[in-house]
PDB file of C-alpha atoms in Angstrom:
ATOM      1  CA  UNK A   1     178.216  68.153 108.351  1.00  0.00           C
ATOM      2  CA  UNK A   2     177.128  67.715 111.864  1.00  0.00           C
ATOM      3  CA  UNK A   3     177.543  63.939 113.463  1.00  0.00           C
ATOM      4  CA  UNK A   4     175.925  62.533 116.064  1.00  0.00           C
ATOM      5  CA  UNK A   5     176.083  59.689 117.799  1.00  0.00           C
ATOM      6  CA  UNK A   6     173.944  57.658 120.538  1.00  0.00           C
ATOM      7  CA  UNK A   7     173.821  54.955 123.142  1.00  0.00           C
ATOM      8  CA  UNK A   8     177.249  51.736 122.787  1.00  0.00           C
ATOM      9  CA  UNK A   9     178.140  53.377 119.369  1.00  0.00           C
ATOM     10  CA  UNK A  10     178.597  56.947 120.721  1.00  0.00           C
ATOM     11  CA  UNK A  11     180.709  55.034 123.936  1.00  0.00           C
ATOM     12  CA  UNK A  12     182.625  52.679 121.192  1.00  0.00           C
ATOM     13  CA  UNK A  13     183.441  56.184 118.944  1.00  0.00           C
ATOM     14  CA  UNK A  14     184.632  57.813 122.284  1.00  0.00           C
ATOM     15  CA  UNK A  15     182.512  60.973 121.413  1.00  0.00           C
ATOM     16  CA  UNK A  16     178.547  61.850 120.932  1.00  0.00           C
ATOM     17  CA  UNK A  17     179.247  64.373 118.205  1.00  0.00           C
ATOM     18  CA  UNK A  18     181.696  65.902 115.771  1.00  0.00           C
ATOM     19  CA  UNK A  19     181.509  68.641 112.731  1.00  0.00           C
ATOM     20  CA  UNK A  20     183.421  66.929 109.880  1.00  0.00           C
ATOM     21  CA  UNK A  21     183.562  67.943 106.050  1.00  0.00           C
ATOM     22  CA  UNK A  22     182.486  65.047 103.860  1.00  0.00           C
ATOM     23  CA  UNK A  23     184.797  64.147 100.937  1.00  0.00           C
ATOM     24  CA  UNK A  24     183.087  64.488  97.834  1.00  0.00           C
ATOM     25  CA  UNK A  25     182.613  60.734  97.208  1.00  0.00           C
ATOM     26  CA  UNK A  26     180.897  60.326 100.512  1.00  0.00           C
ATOM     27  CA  UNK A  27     177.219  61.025  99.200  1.00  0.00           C
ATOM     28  CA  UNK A  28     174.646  58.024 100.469  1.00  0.00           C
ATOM     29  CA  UNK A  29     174.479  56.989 104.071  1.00  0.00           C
ATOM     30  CA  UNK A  30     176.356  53.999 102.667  1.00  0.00           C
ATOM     31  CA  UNK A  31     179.005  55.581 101.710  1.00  0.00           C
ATOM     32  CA  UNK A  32     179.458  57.406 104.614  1.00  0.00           C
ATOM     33  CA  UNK A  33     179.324  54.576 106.692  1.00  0.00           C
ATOM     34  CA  UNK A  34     182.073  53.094 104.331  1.00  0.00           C
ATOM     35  CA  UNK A  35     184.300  56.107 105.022  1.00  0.00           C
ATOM     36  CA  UNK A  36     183.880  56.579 108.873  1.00  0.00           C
ATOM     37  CA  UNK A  37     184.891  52.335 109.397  1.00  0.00           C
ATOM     38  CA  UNK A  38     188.071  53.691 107.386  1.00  0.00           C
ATOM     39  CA  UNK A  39     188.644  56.737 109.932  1.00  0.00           C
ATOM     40  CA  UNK A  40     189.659  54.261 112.722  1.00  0.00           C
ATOM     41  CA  UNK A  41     189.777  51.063 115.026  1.00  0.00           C
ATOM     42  CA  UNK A  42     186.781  53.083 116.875  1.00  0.00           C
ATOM     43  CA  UNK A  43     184.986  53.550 114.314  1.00  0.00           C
ATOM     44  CA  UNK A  44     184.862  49.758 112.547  1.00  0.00           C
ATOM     45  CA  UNK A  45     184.181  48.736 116.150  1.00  0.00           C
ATOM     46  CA  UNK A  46     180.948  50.642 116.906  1.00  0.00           C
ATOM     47  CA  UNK A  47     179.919  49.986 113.130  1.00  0.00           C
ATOM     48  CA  UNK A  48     181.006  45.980 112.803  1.00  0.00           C
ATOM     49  CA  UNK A  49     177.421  44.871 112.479  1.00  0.00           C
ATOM     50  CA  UNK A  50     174.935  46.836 109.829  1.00  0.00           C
ATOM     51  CA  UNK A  51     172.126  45.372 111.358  1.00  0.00           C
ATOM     52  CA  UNK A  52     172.059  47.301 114.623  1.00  0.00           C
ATOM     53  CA  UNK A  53     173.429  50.455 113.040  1.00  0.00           C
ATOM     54  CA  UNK A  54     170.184  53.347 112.418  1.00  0.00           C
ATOM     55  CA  UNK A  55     170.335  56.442 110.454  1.00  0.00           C
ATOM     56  CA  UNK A  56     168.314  59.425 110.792  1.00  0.00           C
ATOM     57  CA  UNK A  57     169.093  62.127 108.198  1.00  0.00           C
ATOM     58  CA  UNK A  58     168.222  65.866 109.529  1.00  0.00           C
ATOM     59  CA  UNK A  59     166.278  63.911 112.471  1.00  0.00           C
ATOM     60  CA  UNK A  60     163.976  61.427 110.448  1.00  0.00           C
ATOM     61  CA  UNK A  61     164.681  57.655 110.157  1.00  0.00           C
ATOM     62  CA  UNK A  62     166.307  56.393 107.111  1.00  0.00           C
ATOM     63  CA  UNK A  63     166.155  52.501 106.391  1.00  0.00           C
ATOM     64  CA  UNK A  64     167.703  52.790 102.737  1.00  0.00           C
ATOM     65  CA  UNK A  65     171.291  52.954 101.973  1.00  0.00           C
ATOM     66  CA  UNK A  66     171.019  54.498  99.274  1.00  0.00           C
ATOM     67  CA  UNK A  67     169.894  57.878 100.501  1.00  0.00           C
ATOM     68  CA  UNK A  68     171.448  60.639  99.025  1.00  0.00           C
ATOM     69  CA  UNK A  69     173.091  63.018 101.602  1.00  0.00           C
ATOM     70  CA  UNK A  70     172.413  66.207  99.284  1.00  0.00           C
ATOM     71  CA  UNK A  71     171.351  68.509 101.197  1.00  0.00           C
ATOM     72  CA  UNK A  72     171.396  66.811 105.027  1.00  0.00           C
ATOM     73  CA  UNK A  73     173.110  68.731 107.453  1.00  0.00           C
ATOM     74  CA  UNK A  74     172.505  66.861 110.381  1.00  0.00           C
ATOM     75  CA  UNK A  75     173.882  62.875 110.565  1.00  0.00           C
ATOM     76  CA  UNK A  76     173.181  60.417 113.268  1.00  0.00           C
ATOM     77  CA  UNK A  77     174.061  57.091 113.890  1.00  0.00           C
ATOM     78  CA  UNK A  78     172.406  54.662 117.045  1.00  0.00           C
ATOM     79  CA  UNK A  79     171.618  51.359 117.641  1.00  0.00           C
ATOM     80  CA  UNK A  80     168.225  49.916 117.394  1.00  0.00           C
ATOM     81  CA  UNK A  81     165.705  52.017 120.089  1.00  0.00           C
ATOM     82  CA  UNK A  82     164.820  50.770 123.583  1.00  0.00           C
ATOM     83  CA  UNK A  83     162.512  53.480 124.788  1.00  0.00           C
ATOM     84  CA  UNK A  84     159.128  53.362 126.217  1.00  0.00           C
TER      85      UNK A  84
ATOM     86  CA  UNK B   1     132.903  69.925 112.609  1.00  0.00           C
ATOM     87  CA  UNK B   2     135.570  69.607 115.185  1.00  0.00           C
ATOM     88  CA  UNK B   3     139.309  71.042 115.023  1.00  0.00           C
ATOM     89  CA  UNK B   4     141.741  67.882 114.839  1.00  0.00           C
ATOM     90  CA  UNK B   5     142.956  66.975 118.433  1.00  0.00           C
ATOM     91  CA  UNK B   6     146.168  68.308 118.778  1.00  0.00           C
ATOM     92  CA  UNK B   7     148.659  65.900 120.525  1.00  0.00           C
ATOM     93  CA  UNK B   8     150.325  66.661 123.748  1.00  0.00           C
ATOM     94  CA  UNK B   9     153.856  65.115 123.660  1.00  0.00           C
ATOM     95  CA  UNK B  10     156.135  66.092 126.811  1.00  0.00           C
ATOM     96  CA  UNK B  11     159.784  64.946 126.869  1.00  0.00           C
ATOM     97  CA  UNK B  12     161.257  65.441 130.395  1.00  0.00           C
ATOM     98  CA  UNK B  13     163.821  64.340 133.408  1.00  0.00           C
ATOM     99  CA  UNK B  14     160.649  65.153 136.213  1.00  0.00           C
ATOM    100  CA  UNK B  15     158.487  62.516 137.005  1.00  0.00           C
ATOM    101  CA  UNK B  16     154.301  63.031 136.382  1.00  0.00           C
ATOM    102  CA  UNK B  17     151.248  62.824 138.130  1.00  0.00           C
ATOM    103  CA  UNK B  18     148.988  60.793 135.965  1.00  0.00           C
ATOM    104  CA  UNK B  19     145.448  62.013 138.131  1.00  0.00           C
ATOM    105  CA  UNK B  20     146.578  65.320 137.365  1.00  0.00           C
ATOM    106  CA  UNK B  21     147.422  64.413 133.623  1.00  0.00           C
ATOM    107  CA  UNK B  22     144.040  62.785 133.159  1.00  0.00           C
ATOM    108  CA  UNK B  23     141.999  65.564 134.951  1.00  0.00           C
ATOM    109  CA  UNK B  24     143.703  68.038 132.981  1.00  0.00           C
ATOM    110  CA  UNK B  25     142.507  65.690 129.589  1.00  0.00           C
ATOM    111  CA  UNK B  26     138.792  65.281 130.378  1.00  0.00           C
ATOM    112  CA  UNK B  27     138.374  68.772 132.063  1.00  0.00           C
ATOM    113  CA  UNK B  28     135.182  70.581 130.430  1.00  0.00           C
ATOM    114  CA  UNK B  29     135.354  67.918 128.083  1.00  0.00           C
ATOM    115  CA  UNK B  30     131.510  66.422 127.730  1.00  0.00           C
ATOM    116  CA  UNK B  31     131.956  64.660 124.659  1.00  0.00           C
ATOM    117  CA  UNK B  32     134.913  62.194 126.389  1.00  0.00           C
ATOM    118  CA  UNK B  33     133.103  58.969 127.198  1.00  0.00           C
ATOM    119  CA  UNK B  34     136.487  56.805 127.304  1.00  0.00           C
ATOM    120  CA  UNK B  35     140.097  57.725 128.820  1.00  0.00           C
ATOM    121  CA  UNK B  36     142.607  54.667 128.302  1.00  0.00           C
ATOM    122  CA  UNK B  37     145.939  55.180 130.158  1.00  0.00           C
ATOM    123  CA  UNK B  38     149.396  53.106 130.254  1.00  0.00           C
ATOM    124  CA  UNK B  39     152.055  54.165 132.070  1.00  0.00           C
ATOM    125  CA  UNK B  40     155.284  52.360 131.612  1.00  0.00           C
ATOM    126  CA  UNK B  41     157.801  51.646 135.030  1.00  0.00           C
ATOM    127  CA  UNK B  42     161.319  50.549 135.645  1.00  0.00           C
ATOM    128  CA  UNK B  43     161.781  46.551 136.972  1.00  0.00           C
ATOM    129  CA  UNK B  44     163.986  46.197 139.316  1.00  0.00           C
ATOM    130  CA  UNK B  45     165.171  42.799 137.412  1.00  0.00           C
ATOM    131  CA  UNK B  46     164.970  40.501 140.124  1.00  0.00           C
ATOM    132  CA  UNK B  47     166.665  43.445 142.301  1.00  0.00           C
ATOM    133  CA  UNK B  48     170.029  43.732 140.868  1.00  0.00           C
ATOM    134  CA  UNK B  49     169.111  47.160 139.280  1.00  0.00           C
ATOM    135  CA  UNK B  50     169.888  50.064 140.948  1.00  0.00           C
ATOM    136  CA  UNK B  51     168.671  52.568 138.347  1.00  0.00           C
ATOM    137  CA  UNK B  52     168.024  52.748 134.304  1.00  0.00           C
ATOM    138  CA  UNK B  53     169.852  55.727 132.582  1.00  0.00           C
ATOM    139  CA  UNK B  54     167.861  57.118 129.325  1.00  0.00           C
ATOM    140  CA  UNK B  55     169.647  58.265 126.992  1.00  0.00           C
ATOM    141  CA  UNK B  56     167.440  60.156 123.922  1.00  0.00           C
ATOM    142  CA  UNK B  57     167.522  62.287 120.053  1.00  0.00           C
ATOM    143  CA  UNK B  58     166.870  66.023 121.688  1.00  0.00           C
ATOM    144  CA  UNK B  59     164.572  67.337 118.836  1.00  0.00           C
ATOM    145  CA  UNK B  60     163.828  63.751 117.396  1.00  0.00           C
ATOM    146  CA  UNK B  61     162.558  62.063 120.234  1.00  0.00           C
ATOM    147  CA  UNK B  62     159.706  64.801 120.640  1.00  0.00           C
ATOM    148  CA  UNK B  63     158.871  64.723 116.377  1.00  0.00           C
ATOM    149  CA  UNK B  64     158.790  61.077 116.429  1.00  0.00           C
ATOM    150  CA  UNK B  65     156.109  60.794 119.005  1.00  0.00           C
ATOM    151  CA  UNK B  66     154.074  63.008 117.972  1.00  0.00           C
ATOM    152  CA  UNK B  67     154.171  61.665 114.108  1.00  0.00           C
ATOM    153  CA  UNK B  68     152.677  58.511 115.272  1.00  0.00           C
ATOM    154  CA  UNK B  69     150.470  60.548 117.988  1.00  0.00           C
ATOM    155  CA  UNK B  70     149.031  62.735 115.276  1.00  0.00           C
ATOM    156  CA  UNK B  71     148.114  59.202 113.131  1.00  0.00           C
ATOM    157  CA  UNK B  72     146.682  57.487 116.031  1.00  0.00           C
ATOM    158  CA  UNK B  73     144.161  61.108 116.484  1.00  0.00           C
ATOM    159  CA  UNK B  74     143.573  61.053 112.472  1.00  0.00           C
ATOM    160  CA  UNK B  75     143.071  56.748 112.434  1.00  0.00           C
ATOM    161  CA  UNK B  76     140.717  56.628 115.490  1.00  0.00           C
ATOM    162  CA  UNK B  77     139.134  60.192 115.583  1.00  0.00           C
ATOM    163  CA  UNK B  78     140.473  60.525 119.392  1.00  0.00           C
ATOM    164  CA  UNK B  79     138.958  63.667 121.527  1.00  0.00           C
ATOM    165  CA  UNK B  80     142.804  63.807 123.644  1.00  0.00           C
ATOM    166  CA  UNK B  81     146.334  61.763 123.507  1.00  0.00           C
ATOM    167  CA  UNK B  82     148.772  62.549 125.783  1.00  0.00           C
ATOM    168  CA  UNK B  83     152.345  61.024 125.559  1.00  0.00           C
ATOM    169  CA  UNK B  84     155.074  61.610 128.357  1.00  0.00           C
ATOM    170  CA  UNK B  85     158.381  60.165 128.482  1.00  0.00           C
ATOM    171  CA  UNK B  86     160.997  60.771 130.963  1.00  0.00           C
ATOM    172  CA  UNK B  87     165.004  60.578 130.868  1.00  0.00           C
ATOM    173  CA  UNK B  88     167.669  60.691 132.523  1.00  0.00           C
ATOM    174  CA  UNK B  89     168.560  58.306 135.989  1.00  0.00           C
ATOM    175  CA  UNK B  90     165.556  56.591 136.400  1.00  0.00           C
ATOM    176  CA  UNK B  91     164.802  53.927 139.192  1.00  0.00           C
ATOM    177  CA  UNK B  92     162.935  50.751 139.900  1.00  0.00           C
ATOM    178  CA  UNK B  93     159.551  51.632 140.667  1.00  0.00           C
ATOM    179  CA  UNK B  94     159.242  54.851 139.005  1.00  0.00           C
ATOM    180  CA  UNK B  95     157.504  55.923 135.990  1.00  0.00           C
ATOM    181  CA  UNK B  96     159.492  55.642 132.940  1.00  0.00           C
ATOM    182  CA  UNK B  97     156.489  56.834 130.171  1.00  0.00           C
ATOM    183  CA  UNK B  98     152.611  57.765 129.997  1.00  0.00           C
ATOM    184  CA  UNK B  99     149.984  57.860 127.392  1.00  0.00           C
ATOM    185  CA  UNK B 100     146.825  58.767 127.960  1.00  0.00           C
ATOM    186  CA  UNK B 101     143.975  58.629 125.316  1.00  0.00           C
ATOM    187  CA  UNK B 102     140.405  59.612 125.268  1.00  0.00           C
ATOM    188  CA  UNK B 103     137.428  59.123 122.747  1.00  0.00           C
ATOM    189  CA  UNK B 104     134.008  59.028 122.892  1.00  0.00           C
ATOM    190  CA  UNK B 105     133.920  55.201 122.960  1.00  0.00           C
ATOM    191  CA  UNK B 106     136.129  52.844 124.331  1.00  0.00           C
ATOM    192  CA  UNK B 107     137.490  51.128 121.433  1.00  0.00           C
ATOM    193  CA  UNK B 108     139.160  53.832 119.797  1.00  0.00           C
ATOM    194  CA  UNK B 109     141.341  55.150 123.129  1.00  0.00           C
ATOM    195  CA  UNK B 110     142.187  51.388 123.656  1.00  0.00           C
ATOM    196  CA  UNK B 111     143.461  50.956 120.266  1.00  0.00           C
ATOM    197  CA  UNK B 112     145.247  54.254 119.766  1.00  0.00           C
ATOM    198  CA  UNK B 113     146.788  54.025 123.648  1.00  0.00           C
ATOM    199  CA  UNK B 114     147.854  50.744 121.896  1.00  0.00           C
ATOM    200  CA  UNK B 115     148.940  51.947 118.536  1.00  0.00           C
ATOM    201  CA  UNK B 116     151.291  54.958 120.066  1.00  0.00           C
ATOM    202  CA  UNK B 117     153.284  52.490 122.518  1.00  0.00           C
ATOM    203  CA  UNK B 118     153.830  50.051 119.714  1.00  0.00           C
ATOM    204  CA  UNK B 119     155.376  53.070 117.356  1.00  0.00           C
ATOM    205  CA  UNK B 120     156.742  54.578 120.737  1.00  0.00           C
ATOM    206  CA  UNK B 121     158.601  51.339 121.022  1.00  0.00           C
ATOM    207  CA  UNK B 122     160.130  50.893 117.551  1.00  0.00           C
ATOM    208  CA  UNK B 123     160.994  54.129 116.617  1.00  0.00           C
ATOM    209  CA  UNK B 124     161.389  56.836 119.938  1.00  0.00           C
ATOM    210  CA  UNK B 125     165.260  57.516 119.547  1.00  0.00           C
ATOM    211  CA  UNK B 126     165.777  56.817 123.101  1.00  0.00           C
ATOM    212  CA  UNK B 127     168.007  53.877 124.785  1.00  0.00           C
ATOM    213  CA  UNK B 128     168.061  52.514 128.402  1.00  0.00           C
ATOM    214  CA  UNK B 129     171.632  51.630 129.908  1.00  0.00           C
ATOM    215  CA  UNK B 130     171.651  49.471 133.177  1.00  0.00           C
ATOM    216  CA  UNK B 131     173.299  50.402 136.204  1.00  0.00           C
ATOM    217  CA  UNK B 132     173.514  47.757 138.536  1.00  0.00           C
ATOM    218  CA  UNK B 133     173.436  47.531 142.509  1.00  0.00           C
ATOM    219  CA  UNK B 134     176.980  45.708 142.146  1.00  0.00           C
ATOM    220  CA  UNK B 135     178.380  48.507 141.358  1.00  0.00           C
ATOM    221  CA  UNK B 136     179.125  46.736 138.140  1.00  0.00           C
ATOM    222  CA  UNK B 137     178.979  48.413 134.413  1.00  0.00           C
ATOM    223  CA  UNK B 138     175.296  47.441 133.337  1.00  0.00           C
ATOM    224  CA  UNK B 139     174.806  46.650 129.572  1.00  0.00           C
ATOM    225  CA  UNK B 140     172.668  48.518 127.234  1.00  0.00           C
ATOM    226  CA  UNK B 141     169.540  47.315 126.915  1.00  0.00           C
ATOM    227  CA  UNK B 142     168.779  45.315 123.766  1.00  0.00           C
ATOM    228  CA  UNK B 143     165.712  46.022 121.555  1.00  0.00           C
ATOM    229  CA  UNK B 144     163.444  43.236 121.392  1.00  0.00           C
ATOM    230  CA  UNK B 145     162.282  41.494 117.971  1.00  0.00           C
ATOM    231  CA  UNK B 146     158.551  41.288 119.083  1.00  0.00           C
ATOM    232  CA  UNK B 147     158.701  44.762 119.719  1.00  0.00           C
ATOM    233  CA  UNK B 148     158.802  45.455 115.799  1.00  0.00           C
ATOM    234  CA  UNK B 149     156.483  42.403 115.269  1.00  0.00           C
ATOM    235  CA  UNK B 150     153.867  44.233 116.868  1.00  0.00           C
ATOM    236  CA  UNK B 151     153.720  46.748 114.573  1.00  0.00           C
ATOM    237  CA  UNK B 152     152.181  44.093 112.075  1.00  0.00           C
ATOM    238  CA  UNK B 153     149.029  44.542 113.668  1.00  0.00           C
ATOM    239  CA  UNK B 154     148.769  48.060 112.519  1.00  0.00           C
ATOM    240  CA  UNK B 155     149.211  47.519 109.157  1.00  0.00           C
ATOM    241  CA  UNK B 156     146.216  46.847 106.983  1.00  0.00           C
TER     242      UNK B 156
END
């Protein structure tokens, strides 16, 4: 699964993008956030606060948590847009 | 009955003419009665910025504009929409984003110049990082609440 990563949460990971293989349990963008706050001090720092933490799945916006990953192959994770 | 308008959406580091966008919109174009442009600029925030860096989505940041583009042509009927948005260094002064609609009647390029900024706004994947004349670290700038607020106004 391809991971990328934007803006103070890409600087707080310490890279914009990694290929990583899921575990099995990791199946809902919740989940996944779950397991990348357990992969390190980086990680729970850039994703401390849920509220300014966006998902788009395969480059489309996700709001719920619950969105199944079958089938994604591209993840990525940014704070709340500022363009325009 | 006419072919749907087909959006031009333009993600790039060089800055734009907008006379030459707007010429190139209305050209041989009889039945545009209405062209509504906004073009968005850097502050200079009370002159401590030296230049905004834009960060965006490669991919996303084109799809997502032209998703709400292509439902501000269907919603208002619009003859042209044009929506430019630069990255990269950017500095005070200079254009940051353009949108340029056109209709037969003004109502309709007013609201869907007004529509696509709003959507532009909320849900472009871009992000704007300050770096400041101090030489300091700028902060990333923060979205603004009102900013998804004004989406409300869209919504029947």
């Amino acid at each position: 699964m391809k991971l990328v990563y934007f803006s103070w949460i890409r600087e707080r990971i310490g890279t914009g993008e990694e290929d990583v293989i899921l575990p099995d349990s990791v199946d809902t963008v919740a989940s996944l956030l779950e397991w990348l706050k357990s992969r390190g001090e980086e990680f729970e720092a850039a994703l401390e606060h849920p509220d300014v933490v966006r998902i788009a799945l395969d480059k489309e916006h996700v709001n719920d948590r619950e969105t199944s990953l079958a089938g994604v192959k591209e993840i990525a994770i940014f704070p709340p847009m500022t363009g325009g | 009955m006419a072919d749907r308008t087909i959006p031009e959406i333009r993600i790039q580091v060089e800055d734009f003419d907008i006379s030459a966008e707007i010429a190139k919109l209305t050209e041989e174009r009889g039945d545009i009665g209405a062209v509504v442009t906004f073009s968005g600029l850097c502050r200079d925030e009370s002159g401590t910025l030296a230049a905004l860096e834009l960060e965006h989505y490669p991919g996303m940041a084109n799809a997502e504009i032209k998703r709400f583009a292509e439902q501000a042509i269907e919603r208002w009927d619009l003859c042209g929409l044009v929506a430019i948005h630069r990255y990269g260094k950017i500095k005070p002064g200079e254009n940051i984003v353009l949108v340029i609609a056109a209709s037969s009647h003004r109502q309709a390029a007013f609201d869907g110049a007004n529509f696509l900024m709003d959507y532009l706004k909320t849900h472009a994947p871009f992000w704007k990082k300050e770096h400041l004349i101090s030489g300091d670290t700028g902060e990333w700038v923060a979205a603004k609440d009102e900013d998804d607020h004004a989406l409300s106004k869209w919504e029947d």
